[in-house]
């Protein structure tokens, strides 16, 4: 099908400074403006990880375990990237609750693959979770007629979130989840020599957030139109209506603030943290 209209090879060659140099935006309402997103280099890869049957695990009260493994995927991948390419290396990623989405250049695919397979082995051993992990190249996604673009939402100095556009992430997610046995070439298949994942920096010591107005709500919305202008109108209308209902800007309605973040000793998540970073028998040692 070729590249999406208007996208040339000149714009999508690999660049080591692509993500660090990417401009950021600070107004969440600007997320509907697709002009602030940039095409991801052509030789990068989209990596998807998710826990199979995570919905049932959450319904059974294991949402903390599910979230922790999702965060563990990001931690393992970032540590692998920094080990292979230096501490200052940055890649875009997104936490998905029961997994993660990451974008990596071709040169870093192998170490990240190994790290995530090690995380999958740990998740199975410690929590009985099956992690599905796989990747698809940005080039292959574009050949299917959609794009992979990225931007940065700056929440505060030094605290930025990667935002994805173009429709390519949704396609990658669907393809990787369909490839259960690895026959399509998207799924990562363990070889047995991945070792233990590096979970340095993983922590779960904040207390659960409490609603400031009686209820917390997460809204997931996807504009179906293939027209860029129509998609923006849909998202703009949604954001305006949400702001009107909430009686102010969306940022002020967030339950995550300096005032709502709480920490206490012994943290509720310490046992999980110890289990992920040192194994099931380490909890007592962590308290000593």
CSV table of C-alpha atoms in Angstrom, one decimal:
chain,number,residue,atom,x,y,z
A,1,UNK,CA,0.0,0.0,0.0
A,2,UNK,CA,3.0,2.3,0.3
A,3,UNK,CA,3.6,5.2,2.6
A,4,UNK,CA,0.8,7.4,3.9
A,5,UNK,CA,0.1,10.4,1.7
A,6,UNK,CA,2.6,13.3,2.1
A,7,UNK,CA,5.2,11.2,3.9
A,8,UNK,CA,8.6,11.1,2.3
A,9,UNK,CA,11.7,9.0,3.0
A,10,UNK,CA,13.6,12.2,3.7
A,11,UNK,CA,11.5,12.9,6.8
A,12,UNK,CA,11.7,9.4,8.3
A,13,UNK,CA,15.4,8.4,8.3
A,14,UNK,CA,16.8,7.2,11.6
A,15,UNK,CA,18.3,9.8,13.9
A,16,UNK,CA,19.8,9.1,17.3
A,17,UNK,CA,18.6,12.4,18.7
A,18,UNK,CA,15.0,12.1,17.2
A,19,UNK,CA,13.2,11.7,20.5
A,20,UNK,CA,15.4,13.9,22.8
A,21,UNK,CA,15.1,16.8,20.4
A,22,UNK,CA,11.4,16.4,19.8
A,23,UNK,CA,9.5,19.6,20.8
A,24,UNK,CA,7.0,19.3,23.6
A,25,UNK,CA,3.7,20.9,24.3
A,26,UNK,CA,2.1,21.8,27.7
A,27,UNK,CA,-1.6,22.3,27.0
A,28,UNK,CA,-3.4,19.0,27.0
A,29,UNK,CA,-6.1,20.4,24.8
A,30,UNK,CA,-3.5,20.7,22.0
A,31,UNK,CA,-3.4,16.9,21.7
A,32,UNK,CA,-6.0,17.0,18.9
A,33,UNK,CA,-3.6,19.0,16.7
A,34,UNK,CA,-1.9,16.4,14.6
A,35,UNK,CA,0.6,19.0,13.3
A,36,UNK,CA,2.5,18.8,16.6
A,37,UNK,CA,3.3,15.1,16.0
A,38,UNK,CA,6.4,14.0,14.1
A,39,UNK,CA,6.9,10.9,12.0
A,40,UNK,CA,8.9,8.2,13.8
A,41,UNK,CA,12.1,7.2,11.9
A,42,UNK,CA,11.5,4.6,9.3
A,43,UNK,CA,13.9,2.0,10.8
A,44,UNK,CA,12.4,2.0,14.3
A,45,UNK,CA,10.2,-0.6,15.8
A,46,UNK,CA,6.9,-0.6,17.8
A,47,UNK,CA,7.1,-3.0,20.7
A,48,UNK,CA,3.9,-4.0,22.5
A,49,UNK,CA,3.6,-6.0,25.8
A,50,UNK,CA,0.5,-7.0,27.6
A,51,UNK,CA,-0.8,-9.6,30.1
A,52,UNK,CA,-3.1,-12.2,28.7
A,53,UNK,CA,-6.4,-12.3,30.6
A,54,UNK,CA,-5.6,-9.2,32.5
A,55,UNK,CA,-9.3,-8.2,32.8
A,56,UNK,CA,-10.0,-11.4,34.7
A,57,UNK,CA,-7.0,-10.8,37.0
A,58,UNK,CA,-8.3,-7.2,37.7
A,59,UNK,CA,-11.8,-8.5,38.4
A,60,UNK,CA,-10.2,-11.0,40.9
A,61,UNK,CA,-8.7,-8.1,42.8
A,62,UNK,CA,-5.2,-8.4,41.4
A,63,UNK,CA,-5.1,-5.0,39.7
A,64,UNK,CA,-1.9,-4.0,41.7
A,65,UNK,CA,-0.1,-7.0,40.4
A,66,UNK,CA,-1.2,-6.3,36.9
A,67,UNK,CA,-0.1,-2.7,37.1
A,68,UNK,CA,3.2,-3.6,38.6
A,69,UNK,CA,4.0,-6.0,35.8
A,70,UNK,CA,3.1,-3.4,33.2
A,71,UNK,CA,5.5,-1.0,34.9
A,72,UNK,CA,8.1,-3.7,35.2
A,73,UNK,CA,8.1,-4.0,31.4
A,74,UNK,CA,9.0,-0.4,31.0
A,75,UNK,CA,11.7,-0.6,33.7
A,76,UNK,CA,13.3,-3.6,32.1
A,77,UNK,CA,13.3,-2.0,28.7
A,78,UNK,CA,14.7,1.3,29.8
A,79,UNK,CA,17.5,-0.3,31.8
A,80,UNK,CA,18.4,-2.4,28.7
A,81,UNK,CA,18.4,0.7,26.6
A,82,UNK,CA,20.7,2.6,29.0
A,83,UNK,CA,23.0,-0.3,29.4
A,84,UNK,CA,23.4,-0.7,25.6
A,85,UNK,CA,23.5,3.0,24.6
A,86,UNK,CA,24.3,5.1,27.6
A,87,UNK,CA,22.4,6.6,30.6
A,88,UNK,CA,21.2,9.7,28.7
A,89,UNK,CA,19.5,7.7,25.9
A,90,UNK,CA,15.8,8.3,25.6
A,91,UNK,CA,13.0,6.4,23.9
A,92,UNK,CA,9.3,7.1,23.8
A,93,UNK,CA,7.1,4.7,25.8
A,94,UNK,CA,3.6,4.5,27.2
A,95,UNK,CA,2.2,2.6,30.2
A,96,UNK,CA,-0.9,0.7,29.3
A,97,UNK,CA,-2.0,-0.6,32.8
A,98,UNK,CA,-1.4,-4.3,31.9
A,99,UNK,CA,1.6,-3.7,29.7
A,100,UNK,CA,3.5,-1.1,27.7
A,101,UNK,CA,4.1,0.4,24.3
A,102,UNK,CA,7.7,1.3,23.4
A,103,UNK,CA,9.4,2.7,20.3
A,104,UNK,CA,13.1,1.7,19.7
A,105,UNK,CA,15.6,2.2,16.9
A,106,UNK,CA,16.7,-1.0,15.1
A,107,UNK,CA,20.0,-1.1,16.9
A,108,UNK,CA,18.3,-1.4,20.3
A,109,UNK,CA,15.7,-4.0,19.4
A,110,UNK,CA,17.8,-7.0,20.4
A,111,UNK,CA,18.7,-5.9,24.0
A,112,UNK,CA,15.1,-4.7,24.6
A,113,UNK,CA,13.7,-7.9,23.3
A,114,UNK,CA,15.9,-9.9,25.6
A,115,UNK,CA,15.0,-7.7,28.6
A,116,UNK,CA,11.3,-8.0,28.0
A,117,UNK,CA,11.5,-11.8,27.6
A,118,UNK,CA,13.3,-11.9,30.9
A,119,UNK,CA,10.5,-9.8,32.4
A,120,UNK,CA,7.9,-12.2,30.9
A,121,UNK,CA,9.7,-15.2,32.6
A,122,UNK,CA,9.7,-13.4,35.9
A,123,UNK,CA,6.0,-12.5,35.6
A,124,UNK,CA,5.1,-16.1,35.0
A,125,UNK,CA,7.3,-17.4,37.8
A,126,UNK,CA,6.3,-14.9,40.4
A,127,UNK,CA,2.7,-14.1,39.6
A,128,UNK,CA,1.5,-16.7,37.1
A,129,UNK,CA,0.9,-14.1,34.4
A,130,UNK,CA,1.5,-14.7,30.7
A,131,UNK,CA,3.1,-11.7,29.0
A,132,UNK,CA,2.5,-11.4,25.3
A,133,UNK,CA,5.4,-9.4,23.7
A,134,UNK,CA,6.2,-8.6,20.1
A,135,UNK,CA,7.3,-6.0,17.7
A,136,UNK,CA,6.6,-4.7,14.2
A,137,UNK,CA,8.8,-2.2,12.2
A,138,UNK,CA,7.5,1.3,11.5
A,139,UNK,CA,8.4,0.6,7.8
A,140,UNK,CA,6.0,-2.5,7.8
A,141,UNK,CA,3.3,-0.4,9.5
A,142,UNK,CA,3.5,2.3,6.9
A,143,UNK,CA,3.4,-0.2,4.1
A,144,UNK,CA,-0.1,-1.1,5.5
A,145,UNK,CA,-1.3,2.4,5.0
A,146,UNK,CA,-1.1,4.0,8.4
A,147,UNK,CA,1.6,6.0,10.2
A,148,UNK,CA,3.4,6.1,13.5
A,149,UNK,CA,3.9,9.6,14.9
A,150,UNK,CA,4.9,10.9,18.3
A,151,UNK,CA,4.9,14.1,20.4
A,152,UNK,CA,5.6,15.0,24.0
A,153,UNK,CA,3.3,16.3,26.6
A,154,UNK,CA,5.2,18.2,29.3
A,155,UNK,CA,3.6,17.9,32.7
A,156,UNK,CA,6.4,19.7,34.5
A,157,UNK,CA,10.1,20.4,33.9
A,158,UNK,CA,11.8,17.0,33.3
A,159,UNK,CA,8.5,15.1,33.4
A,160,UNK,CA,7.2,14.4,29.9
A,161,UNK,CA,4.9,11.8,28.4
A,162,UNK,CA,5.1,10.4,24.9
A,163,UNK,CA,1.9,10.8,22.9
A,164,UNK,CA,1.4,8.6,19.9
A,165,UNK,CA,-0.6,9.3,16.7
A,166,UNK,CA,-1.1,8.1,13.2
A,167,UNK,CA,-3.0,4.9,13.9
A,168,UNK,CA,0.0,2.7,13.7
A,169,UNK,CA,0.1,1.8,17.4
A,170,UNK,CA,-3.4,0.4,17.3
A,171,UNK,CA,-2.5,-1.7,14.2
A,172,UNK,CA,0.7,-3.0,15.8
A,173,UNK,CA,-1.3,-3.9,19.0
A,174,UNK,CA,-3.8,-5.9,17.0
A,175,UNK,CA,-1.3,-7.7,14.9
A,176,UNK,CA,0.9,-8.7,17.8
A,177,UNK,CA,-2.0,-10.0,19.9
A,178,UNK,CA,-3.3,-12.0,16.9
A,179,UNK,CA,0.1,-13.7,16.5
A,180,UNK,CA,-0.2,-16.1,19.4
A,181,UNK,CA,2.3,-18.7,18.2
A,182,UNK,CA,4.7,-16.4,16.5
A,183,UNK,CA,3.9,-17.7,13.0
A,184,UNK,CA,3.4,-14.2,11.7
A,185,UNK,CA,6.8,-13.1,12.9
A,186,UNK,CA,5.6,-10.4,15.3
A,187,UNK,CA,5.7,-12.3,18.7
A,188,UNK,CA,8.9,-12.7,20.7
A,189,UNK,CA,9.6,-16.3,21.4
A,190,UNK,CA,11.8,-17.1,24.4
A,191,UNK,CA,15.0,-19.1,23.9
A,192,UNK,CA,15.6,-19.8,27.5
A,193,UNK,CA,18.8,-17.9,28.0
A,194,UNK,CA,17.3,-14.4,28.7
A,195,UNK,CA,18.4,-14.4,32.4
A,196,UNK,CA,16.9,-12.1,35.0
A,197,UNK,CA,15.6,-8.6,34.0
A,198,UNK,CA,17.2,-5.5,35.5
A,199,UNK,CA,14.5,-3.9,37.6
A,200,UNK,CA,16.7,-1.2,39.1
A,201,UNK,CA,14.5,1.9,39.8
A,202,UNK,CA,11.2,0.0,39.9
A,203,UNK,CA,9.2,1.1,43.0
A,204,UNK,CA,5.6,0.8,44.2
A,205,UNK,CA,5.6,2.9,47.4
A,206,UNK,CA,2.9,5.5,46.8
A,207,UNK,CA,-0.4,4.9,48.5
A,208,UNK,CA,-3.5,4.5,46.3
A,209,UNK,CA,-5.0,7.8,45.2
A,210,UNK,CA,-8.3,9.0,46.6
A,211,UNK,CA,-10.9,10.9,44.7
A,212,UNK,CA,-11.2,14.6,45.5
A,213,UNK,CA,-14.8,14.9,44.3
A,214,UNK,CA,-16.2,11.5,45.1
A,215,UNK,CA,-15.3,9.5,41.9
A,216,UNK,CA,-12.4,8.9,39.6
A,217,UNK,CA,-13.1,8.3,35.9
A,218,UNK,CA,-10.8,7.2,33.1
A,219,UNK,CA,-12.1,8.1,29.6
A,220,UNK,CA,-10.9,6.1,26.5
A,221,UNK,CA,-11.9,7.7,23.2
A,222,UNK,CA,-11.0,6.9,19.6
A,223,UNK,CA,-12.0,9.0,16.6
A,224,UNK,CA,-12.8,6.6,13.7
A,225,UNK,CA,-12.7,9.1,10.8
A,226,UNK,CA,-9.9,8.7,8.3
A,227,UNK,CA,-9.9,12.4,7.7
A,228,UNK,CA,-7.4,14.4,9.9
A,229,UNK,CA,-9.7,17.4,10.1
A,230,UNK,CA,-12.7,15.4,11.2
A,231,UNK,CA,-10.6,13.5,13.8
A,232,UNK,CA,-9.5,16.8,15.3
A,233,UNK,CA,-13.1,18.1,15.4
A,234,UNK,CA,-14.2,15.0,17.3
A,235,UNK,CA,-11.5,15.3,19.9
A,236,UNK,CA,-11.9,19.0,20.3
A,237,UNK,CA,-15.6,18.6,20.9
A,238,UNK,CA,-15.0,15.8,23.4
A,239,UNK,CA,-12.4,17.9,25.3
A,240,UNK,CA,-14.7,21.0,25.4
A,241,UNK,CA,-17.6,19.0,26.7
A,242,UNK,CA,-15.4,17.3,29.4
A,243,UNK,CA,-14.1,20.7,30.5
A,244,UNK,CA,-17.6,22.1,30.6
A,245,UNK,CA,-18.9,19.2,32.7
A,246,UNK,CA,-15.9,19.4,35.1
A,247,UNK,CA,-16.3,23.1,35.4
A,248,UNK,CA,-12.7,24.0,34.5
A,249,UNK,CA,-9.7,22.9,32.7
A,250,UNK,CA,-8.9,19.2,32.5
A,251,UNK,CA,-5.5,19.5,34.3
A,252,UNK,CA,-7.2,20.8,37.5
A,253,UNK,CA,-9.5,17.8,37.5
A,254,UNK,CA,-6.6,15.3,37.7
A,255,UNK,CA,-6.5,13.3,40.9
A,256,UNK,CA,-2.7,13.3,40.8
A,257,UNK,CA,-1.3,16.3,42.5
A,258,UNK,CA,1.5,17.0,45.0
A,259,UNK,CA,-1.2,17.2,47.7
A,260,UNK,CA,-2.8,13.9,46.9
A,261,UNK,CA,0.4,11.8,46.6
A,262,UNK,CA,0.9,9.9,49.9
A,263,UNK,CA,3.7,7.7,51.2
A,264,UNK,CA,3.9,5.7,54.3
A,265,UNK,CA,6.1,3.0,55.8
A,266,UNK,CA,5.6,0.1,55.4
A,267,UNK,CA,4.3,0.7,51.8
A,268,UNK,CA,1.5,-1.6,50.6
A,269,UNK,CA,3.5,-2.4,47.5
A,270,UNK,CA,6.8,-3.4,49.1
A,271,UNK,CA,6.1,-7.1,49.0
A,272,UNK,CA,5.4,-6.9,45.2
A,273,UNK,CA,8.5,-4.7,44.7
A,274,UNK,CA,10.7,-7.2,46.5
A,275,UNK,CA,9.2,-10.1,44.7
A,276,UNK,CA,9.8,-8.6,41.3
A,277,UNK,CA,13.3,-7.3,42.0
A,278,UNK,CA,14.6,-10.2,44.1
A,279,UNK,CA,12.2,-13.1,44.0
A,280,UNK,CA,9.5,-14.4,46.4
A,281,UNK,CA,11.8,-15.2,49.3
A,282,UNK,CA,13.3,-11.8,49.6
A,283,UNK,CA,10.5,-9.9,51.4
A,284,UNK,CA,11.9,-10.5,54.9
A,285,UNK,CA,15.4,-9.5,53.8
A,286,UNK,CA,14.1,-6.2,52.4
A,287,UNK,CA,12.8,-5.3,55.8
A,288,UNK,CA,16.1,-5.9,57.5
